[in-house]
Amino acid sequence: MEFSELLQARYSVRAYLDKPVEPEVLQAVLDDARHCASWSNTRGYVLAVATGERLERIRADYASHAETVSGMLRGRPGAFLRALREGKLPKADFKTWGKYPPELRKRQVANGKRYYAHLGIGRGDEPGRAQQVRQNLELFQAPVGIFVFVHRSLLPFSAQDAGLMLSTLMLAAANRGLGTVAIGTLATWRTPVEAEFRIPKDYGLITGLALGYPDPNAQINEYRAEHPPLTLAEPRDG
Ligand SMILES: Cc1cc2nc3c(=O)[nH]c(=O)nc-3n(C[C@H](O)[C@H](O)[C@H](O)COP(=O)(O)O)c2cc1C
């Protein structure tokens, strides 16, 4: 495939075949991903790569938080207090919930509307929406989960570097017929990952990523987000 075609064909994959990713293919993707630019070449991120039983334990741990996340994401009154009472408050390194600035909120809402319309989930369909949150927390049943930690002392540059690496990784995966989706929701809790990996001090979980072979028959994989032109600043007169 032409490189531009590959770029334009990539999309967030949210349903996967029940097929493991061959270890050598996963390694090749990780090897491609290291060839990205970085702030003073510091590469201030650490990846926790989970497959097999380790990933199943992580998935189950995340799924046990599904109800709390649903309530909070939906802004349900009392959801936060209930989570506090039940000892289920998020243990996030970075806040994944809360208000967006108005001009960006517009984009988030527009994408959410198109996405849920595609899935046939209406505004008031609480079970349908809760099921979506659960699927996020279960990494859409992908056979590989990658959790990205960034150095807190080099923020925002470590986060910028992690983004460059992730984009490279997503394209390297697409080049090998694999699908990916970043899942920021997973950063709401670091405990499921920390129970399975030694995370160096000073690193915070910024996002998870699902990776695997896309299910070609899943309707959810037919969704395509809009990719409008990049926002350019107006040049000043003169
Ligand atoms: C850091 C990051 C976190 C994301 N978190 C989620 C998520 O929690 N759940 C989800 O379904 N998609 C998530 N996405 C996917 C975006 O919604 C998606 O990239 C965007 O709508 C553009 O669509 P495309 O990737 O299909 O081109 C995330 C993307 C990024 C870059």
XYZ file of N, CA and C in Angstrom, residues 52-231:
540
model
N -2.160 -12.839 26.809
C -2.466 -14.100 27.495
C -3.148 -13.907 28.842
N -2.761 -14.746 29.809
C -3.438 -14.731 31.113
C -3.218 -13.429 31.862
N -2.052 -12.829 31.668
C -1.793 -11.548 32.346
C -2.817 -10.503 31.883
N -3.058 -10.473 30.568
C -4.031 -9.510 30.055
C -5.438 -9.852 30.555
N -5.749 -11.149 30.651
C -7.094 -11.526 31.133
C -7.306 -11.038 32.560
N -6.268 -11.110 33.393
C -6.407 -10.625 34.778
C -6.611 -9.106 34.787
N -5.868 -8.415 33.935
C -5.998 -6.952 33.863
C -7.416 -6.585 33.390
N -7.882 -7.302 32.366
C -9.217 -7.039 31.802
C -10.292 -7.201 32.885
N -10.168 -8.292 33.640
C -11.181 -8.579 34.670
C -11.156 -7.502 35.750
N -9.969 -7.059 36.102
C -9.830 -6.027 37.129
C -10.485 -4.721 36.637
N -10.187 -4.338 35.403
C -10.808 -3.124 34.850
C -12.331 -3.265 34.804
N -12.802 -4.439 34.365
C -14.253 -4.630 34.207
C -14.968 -4.451 35.545
N -14.272 -4.755 36.638
C -14.911 -4.622 37.952
C -15.174 -3.151 38.295
N -14.598 -2.232 37.521
C -14.817 -0.801 37.762
C -15.859 -0.220 36.808
N -16.463 -1.074 35.968
C -17.304 -0.567 34.871
C -18.428 0.336 35.367
N -19.077 -0.067 36.448
C -20.239 0.703 36.896
C -19.839 2.104 37.368
N -18.728 2.168 38.099
C -18.253 3.471 38.598
C -17.928 4.392 37.423
N -17.206 3.861 36.437
C -16.812 4.699 35.299
C -18.053 5.189 34.558
N -19.023 4.288 34.329
C -20.238 4.678 33.607
C -20.899 5.846 34.298
N -21.095 5.731 35.607
C -21.774 6.779 36.367
C -21.052 8.105 36.257
N -19.735 8.046 36.377
C -18.973 9.300 36.377
C -18.932 9.926 34.985
N -18.742 9.100 33.964
C -18.689 9.635 32.606
C -20.025 10.258 32.208
N -21.095 9.687 32.719
C -22.424 10.198 32.370
C -22.791 11.377 33.260
N -21.887 11.732 34.184
C -22.157 12.857 35.084
C -23.361 12.585 35.971
N -23.594 11.302 36.262
C -24.781 10.943 37.051
C -24.644 11.533 38.459
N -25.710 12.205 38.943
C -25.607 12.827 40.264
C -25.268 11.786 41.326
N -24.336 12.120 42.180
C -24.012 11.226 43.293
C -23.035 10.112 42.941
N -22.689 9.990 41.628
C -21.821 8.868 41.217
C -20.465 8.938 41.919
N -19.957 10.166 42.012
C -18.634 10.336 42.622
C -18.684 9.998 44.111
N -19.737 10.509 44.775
C -19.854 10.254 46.220
C -20.061 8.769 46.507
N -20.873 8.131 45.651
C -21.106 6.691 45.839
C -19.786 5.926 45.701
N -18.995 6.287 44.701
C -17.706 5.617 44.494
C -16.805 5.831 45.711
N -16.882 7.049 46.270
C -16.066 7.372 47.451
C -16.480 6.477 48.629
N -17.800 6.394 48.826
C -18.334 5.577 49.937
C -17.915 4.120 49.794
N -17.961 3.629 48.548
C -17.682 2.202 48.327
C -16.192 1.919 48.125
N -15.370 2.947 48.328
C -13.921 2.756 48.155
C -13.543 2.458 46.717
N -14.350 2.952 45.746
C -14.095 2.638 44.333
C -13.677 3.868 43.538
N -13.185 4.877 44.251
C -12.779 6.091 43.531
C -11.640 5.782 42.564
N -11.640 6.436 41.398
C -10.564 6.209 40.440
C -9.191 6.493 41.052
N -8.237 5.681 40.624
C -6.848 5.940 41.051
C -6.091 6.308 39.791
N -6.323 7.540 39.356
C -5.738 7.982 38.092
C -4.515 8.848 38.347
N -3.519 8.736 37.465
C -2.373 9.634 37.542
C -2.731 10.974 36.911
N -3.607 10.929 35.909
C -4.055 12.147 35.229
C -5.570 12.063 35.145
N -6.233 13.201 35.281
C -7.696 13.206 35.309
C -8.258 12.914 33.914
N -9.012 11.854 33.766
C -9.557 11.494 32.449
C -11.006 11.962 32.308
N -11.547 12.549 33.347
C -12.934 13.020 33.283
C -12.919 14.531 33.533
N -14.100 15.140 33.431
C -14.178 16.577 33.688
C -14.533 17.349 32.433
N -14.563 18.676 32.573
C -15.080 19.546 31.494
C -14.037 19.790 30.401
N -14.514 19.789 29.150
C -13.660 20.170 28.024
C -13.847 21.663 27.770
N -12.813 22.349 27.231
C -13.032 23.741 26.811
C -14.101 23.760 25.718
N -14.955 24.844 25.676
C -16.133 24.837 24.806
C -15.857 24.465 23.352
N -14.798 25.030 22.739
C -14.631 24.754 21.298
C -14.228 23.300 21.050
N -13.591 22.683 22.029
C -13.205 21.273 21.860
C -14.352 20.360 22.275
N -15.145 20.823 23.219
C -16.335 20.066 23.653
C -17.271 19.857 22.455
N -17.382 20.906 21.604
C -18.239 20.806 20.407
C -17.811 19.622 19.540
N -16.512 19.474 19.390
C -15.991 18.382 18.545
C -16.247 17.030 19.207
N -16.040 17.000 20.536
C -16.242 15.740 21.259
C -17.703 15.294 21.131
N -18.617 16.249 21.309
C -20.044 15.927 21.249
C -20.416 15.465 19.840
N -19.893 16.173 18.821
C -20.225 15.814 17.436
C -19.753 14.392 17.134
N -18.541 14.054 17.586
C -18.031 12.704 17.324
C -18.851 11.665 18.088
N -19.163 11.986 19.354
C -19.958 11.062 20.175
C -21.312 10.789 19.541
N -21.950 11.856 19.024
C -23.278 11.701 18.399
C -23.213 10.772 17.194
N -22.214 11.002 16.329
C -22.074 10.168 15.116
C -21.778 8.717 15.488
N -20.917 8.557 16.492
C -20.495 7.210 16.903
C -21.682 6.423 17.484
N -22.403 7.054 18.396
C -23.527 6.349 19.015
C -24.662 6.126 18.018
N -24.838 7.071 17.069
C -25.865 6.869 16.032
C -25.483 5.645 15.194
N -24.196 5.522 14.879
C -23.720 4.373 14.096
C -24.012 3.063 14.835
N -23.849 3.119 16.164
C -24.068 1.907 16.964
C -25.542 1.684 17.276
N -26.380 2.674 16.946
C -27.815 2.554 17.243
C -28.116 2.667 18.735
N -27.263 3.427 19.431
C -27.473 3.615 20.876
C -27.986 5.043 21.080
N -29.199 5.158 21.577
C -29.832 6.480 21.752
C -29.330 7.175 23.019
N -29.691 8.466 23.143
C -29.253 9.276 24.294
C -29.646 8.667 25.633
N -30.892 8.186 25.672
C -31.393 7.686 26.953
C -31.111 6.196 27.175
N -30.377 5.609 26.273
C -30.146 4.152 26.359
C -29.000 3.868 27.341
N -29.349 3.914 28.622
C -28.320 3.738 29.671
C -27.620 2.379 29.566
N -28.380 1.272 29.413
C -27.682 -0.028 29.319
C -26.742 -0.095 28.118
N -27.184 0.485 26.985
C -26.350 0.470 25.775
C -25.055 1.237 26.002
N -25.170 2.393 26.666
C -23.976 3.213 26.922
C -23.061 2.551 27.947
N -23.686 1.957 28.968
C -22.886 1.271 29.993
C -22.121 0.102 29.364
N -22.767 -0.559 28.411
C -22.114 -1.682 27.719
C -20.895 -1.190 26.931
N -21.018 -0.006 26.343
C -19.891 0.586 25.610
C -18.712 0.861 26.546
N -19.033 1.412 27.725
C -17.966 1.701 28.697
C -17.275 0.395 29.076
N -18.084 -0.637 29.314
C -17.511 -1.931 29.689
C -16.583 -2.451 28.584
N -17.024 -2.277 27.331
C -16.178 -2.779 26.231
C -14.838 -2.042 26.180
N -14.880 -0.743 26.486
C -13.619 0.022 26.574
C -12.718 -0.590 27.637
N -13.319 -0.822 28.826
C -12.514 -1.322 29.947
C -12.007 -2.738 29.683
N -12.720 -3.467 28.833
C -12.270 -4.824 28.495
C -11.424 -4.823 27.222
N -10.928 -3.655 26.851
C -10.052 -3.479 25.676
C -10.656 -4.112 24.424
N -11.975 -4.019 24.316
C -12.683 -4.525 23.141
C -12.256 -5.972 22.823
N -11.905 -6.693 23.874
C -11.501 -8.116 23.763
C -10.280 -8.328 22.858
N -9.453 -7.303 22.744
C -8.238 -7.454 21.909
C -7.264 -8.426 22.588
N -6.443 -9.132 21.800
C -5.494 -10.082 22.391
C -4.225 -9.440 22.955
N -4.018 -8.158 22.677
C -2.842 -7.457 23.222
C -3.303 -6.134 23.834
N -2.806 -5.866 25.038
C -3.059 -4.575 25.683
C -1.721 -3.898 25.958
N -1.618 -2.639 25.558
C -0.370 -1.892 25.801
C -0.732 -0.675 26.657
N 0.000 -0.501 27.748
C -0.298 0.588 28.681
C 0.900 1.537 28.673
N 0.612 2.821 28.458
C 1.680 3.802 28.234
C 1.814 4.709 29.457
N 2.995 4.691 30.033
C 3.310 5.523 31.194
C 4.285 6.605 30.759
N 4.067 7.827 31.269
C 4.966 8.925 30.889
C 5.597 9.541 32.131
N 6.818 10.057 31.955
C 7.508 10.644 33.101
C 6.833 11.961 33.480
N 6.453 12.045 34.742
C 5.709 13.235 35.186
C 6.571 14.499 35.168
N 7.885 14.358 35.391
C 8.726 15.553 35.505
C 9.032 16.171 34.150
N 8.800 15.421 33.083
C 9.094 15.978 31.757
C 7.808 16.282 30.974
N 6.695 16.359 31.701
C 5.448 16.759 31.036
C 5.533 18.237 30.654
N 4.970 18.694 29.543
C 4.158 17.946 28.583
C 4.979 17.187 27.537
N 6.316 17.310 27.603
C 7.119 16.765 26.495
C 7.130 15.234 26.480
N 7.071 14.629 27.658
C 7.026 13.158 27.673
C 5.703 12.660 27.087
N 4.617 13.418 27.325
C 3.320 13.026 26.757
C 3.319 13.228 25.242
N 3.956 14.315 24.818
C 4.076 14.561 23.379
C 4.865 13.433 22.715
N 5.960 13.037 23.350
C 6.771 11.926 22.829
C 5.966 10.635 22.771
N 5.185 10.388 23.818
C 4.384 9.158 23.849
C 3.383 9.165 22.695
N 2.830 10.346 22.394
C 1.886 10.454 21.283
C 2.550 10.151 19.945
N 3.767 10.677 19.767
C 4.497 10.412 18.521
C 4.773 8.912 18.379
N 5.189 8.311 19.502
C 5.490 6.868 19.484
C 4.221 6.067 19.190
N 3.109 6.461 19.825
C 1.862 5.708 19.632
C 1.373 5.788 18.193
N 1.477 6.966 17.611
C 1.034 7.116 16.234
C 1.885 6.233 15.316
N 3.191 6.228 15.580
C 4.092 5.383 14.782
C 3.717 3.907 14.963
N 3.438 3.546 16.218
C 3.081 2.153 16.525
C 1.771 1.752 15.824
N 0.794 2.667 15.849
C -0.498 2.365 15.196
C -0.314 2.126 13.698
N 0.534 2.953 13.073
C 0.741 2.803 11.630
C 1.565 1.551 11.321
N 2.529 1.257 12.193
C 3.327 0.036 12.012
C 2.415 -1.187 12.134
N 1.467 -1.121 13.048
C 0.521 -2.227 13.218
C -0.366 -2.347 11.977
N -0.891 -1.204 11.504
C -1.763 -1.219 10.319
C -1.014 -1.805 9.120
N 0.263 -1.485 9.029
C 1.097 -1.978 7.923
C 1.200 -3.507 7.920
N 0.969 -4.124 9.093
C 1.028 -5.589 9.202
C -0.355 -6.214 9.316
N -1.381 -5.437 8.935
C -2.743 -5.980 8.945
C -3.379 -6.010 10.317
N -2.739 -5.327 11.282
C -3.287 -5.303 12.643
C -4.099 -4.028 12.861
N -5.001 -4.089 13.814
C -5.770 -2.907 14.184
C -5.391 -2.463 15.584
N -5.669 -1.189 15.875
C -5.390 -0.641 17.206
C -6.480 0.360 17.562
N -6.659 0.590 18.846
C -7.398 1.765 19.312
C -6.777 2.198 20.639
N -6.480 3.486 20.741
C -6.035 4.024 22.034
C -7.267 4.072 22.931
N -7.092 3.736 24.199
C -8.234 3.749 25.129
C -7.841 4.567 26.360
N -8.134 5.866 26.268
C -7.798 6.767 27.371
C -8.547 6.401 28.651
N -9.745 5.818 28.488
C -10.555 5.416 29.649
C -9.735 4.569 30.625
N -8.812 3.779 30.093
C -8.037 2.860 30.948
C -7.133 3.617 31.915
N -6.833 4.876 31.589
C -5.957 5.650 32.472
C -6.687 6.095 33.744
N -7.983 5.807 33.808
C -8.744 6.178 35.015
C -8.288 5.362 36.228
N -7.769 4.181 35.982
C -7.202 3.344 37.054
C -5.828 2.846 36.651
N -4.830 2.973 37.520
C -3.542 2.376 37.183
C -3.344 1.054 37.922
N -4.199 0.824 38.932
C -3.987 -0.356 39.783
C -4.005 -1.695 39.029
N -4.906 -1.905 38.048
C -4.894 -3.210 37.373
C -3.570 -3.500 36.665
N -2.936 -2.435 36.151
C -1.669 -2.627 35.427
C -0.532 -2.780 36.430
N -0.608 -1.970 37.474
C 0.460 -1.997 38.480
C 0.537 -3.349 39.196
N -0.610 -4.030 39.291
C -0.612 -5.354 39.934
C 0.170 -6.369 39.107
N 0.377 -6.070 37.822
C 1.001 -7.044 36.916
C 2.387 -6.625 36.420
N 2.727 -5.350 36.576
C 4.020 -4.860 36.054
C 4.709 -3.970 37.080
N 6.039 -3.980 37.079
C 6.791 -3.034 37.905
C 6.925 -1.732 37.116
N 6.228 -0.728 37.574
C 6.270 0.557 36.873
C 7.284 1.450 37.594
N 8.258 1.991 36.850
C 9.265 2.828 37.515
C 8.614 4.027 38.205
N 9.241 4.458 39.294
C 8.784 5.623 40.046
C 8.687 6.842 39.107
N 7.765 7.723 39.390
C 7.608 8.980 38.651
C 6.946 8.835 37.280
N 6.476 7.645 36.939
C 5.792 7.474 35.664
C 4.291 7.329 35.896
N 3.511 8.082 35.122
C 2.053 8.038 35.262
C 1.405 7.422 34.023
N 0.309 6.701 34.255
C -0.402 6.037 33.144
C -1.209 7.076 32.365
N -0.882 7.226 31.079
C -1.567 8.249 30.274
C -2.627 7.642 29.359
N -2.420 6.428 28.884
C -3.444 5.768 28.053
C -3.148 4.280 27.917
N -4.173 3.545 27.560
C -3.998 2.147 27.157
C -4.188 2.073 25.655
N -3.851 0.936 25.098
C -4.021 0.715 23.658
C -4.361 -0.757 23.447
N -5.405 -1.015 22.655
C -5.751 -2.380 22.279
C -5.132 -2.664 20.919
N -4.691 -3.896 20.721
C -4.068 -4.265 19.441
C -4.441 -5.705 19.099
N -4.751 -5.940 17.840
C -5.074 -7.298 17.402
C -5.530 -7.290 15.959
N -5.981 -8.454 15.489
C -6.488 -8.526 14.116
C -7.942 -8.061 14.097
N -8.250 -7.075 13.235
C -9.620 -6.539 13.207
C -10.641 -7.590 12.778
N -11.818 -7.548 13.386
C -12.925 -8.407 12.954
C -13.575 -7.728 11.747
N -13.454 -8.348 10.541
C -13.952 -7.665 9.336
C -15.473 -7.628 9.281
N -16.141 -8.443 10.100
C -17.610 -8.491 10.029
C -18.297 -7.662 11.102
N -17.530 -7.004 11.956
C -18.150 -6.265 13.059
C -18.621 -4.893 12.576
N -19.884 -4.595 12.857
C -20.466 -3.319 12.399
C -19.722 -2.127 13.013
N -19.247 -2.290 14.261
C -18.566 -1.182 14.951
C -17.305 -0.758 14.178
N -16.718 -1.718 13.464
C -15.500 -1.401 12.698
C -15.793 -0.672 11.391
N -17.079 -0.486 11.087
C -17.411 0.289 9.883
C -17.468 1.778 10.199
N -17.404 2.112 11.500
C -17.465 3.535 11.876
C -16.184 4.248 11.431
N -16.354 5.411 10.828
C -15.190 6.243 10.479
C -15.394 7.635 11.063
N -14.439 8.064 11.861
C -14.486 9.414 12.412
C -14.206 10.416 11.301
N -14.648 11.654 11.516
C -14.342 12.700 10.538
C -12.897 13.165 10.721
N -12.244 13.487 9.624
C -10.874 14.005 9.710
C -10.801 15.315 8.935
N -11.352 16.380 9.534
C -11.345 17.685 8.857
C -9.930 18.226 8.719
N -9.758 19.258 7.864
C -8.411 19.832 7.701
C -7.858 20.307 9.035
N -6.546 20.304 9.157
C -5.902 20.782 10.381
C -6.274 22.246 10.620
N -6.367 22.616 11.882
C -6.692 24.007 12.229
C -5.435 24.858 12.080
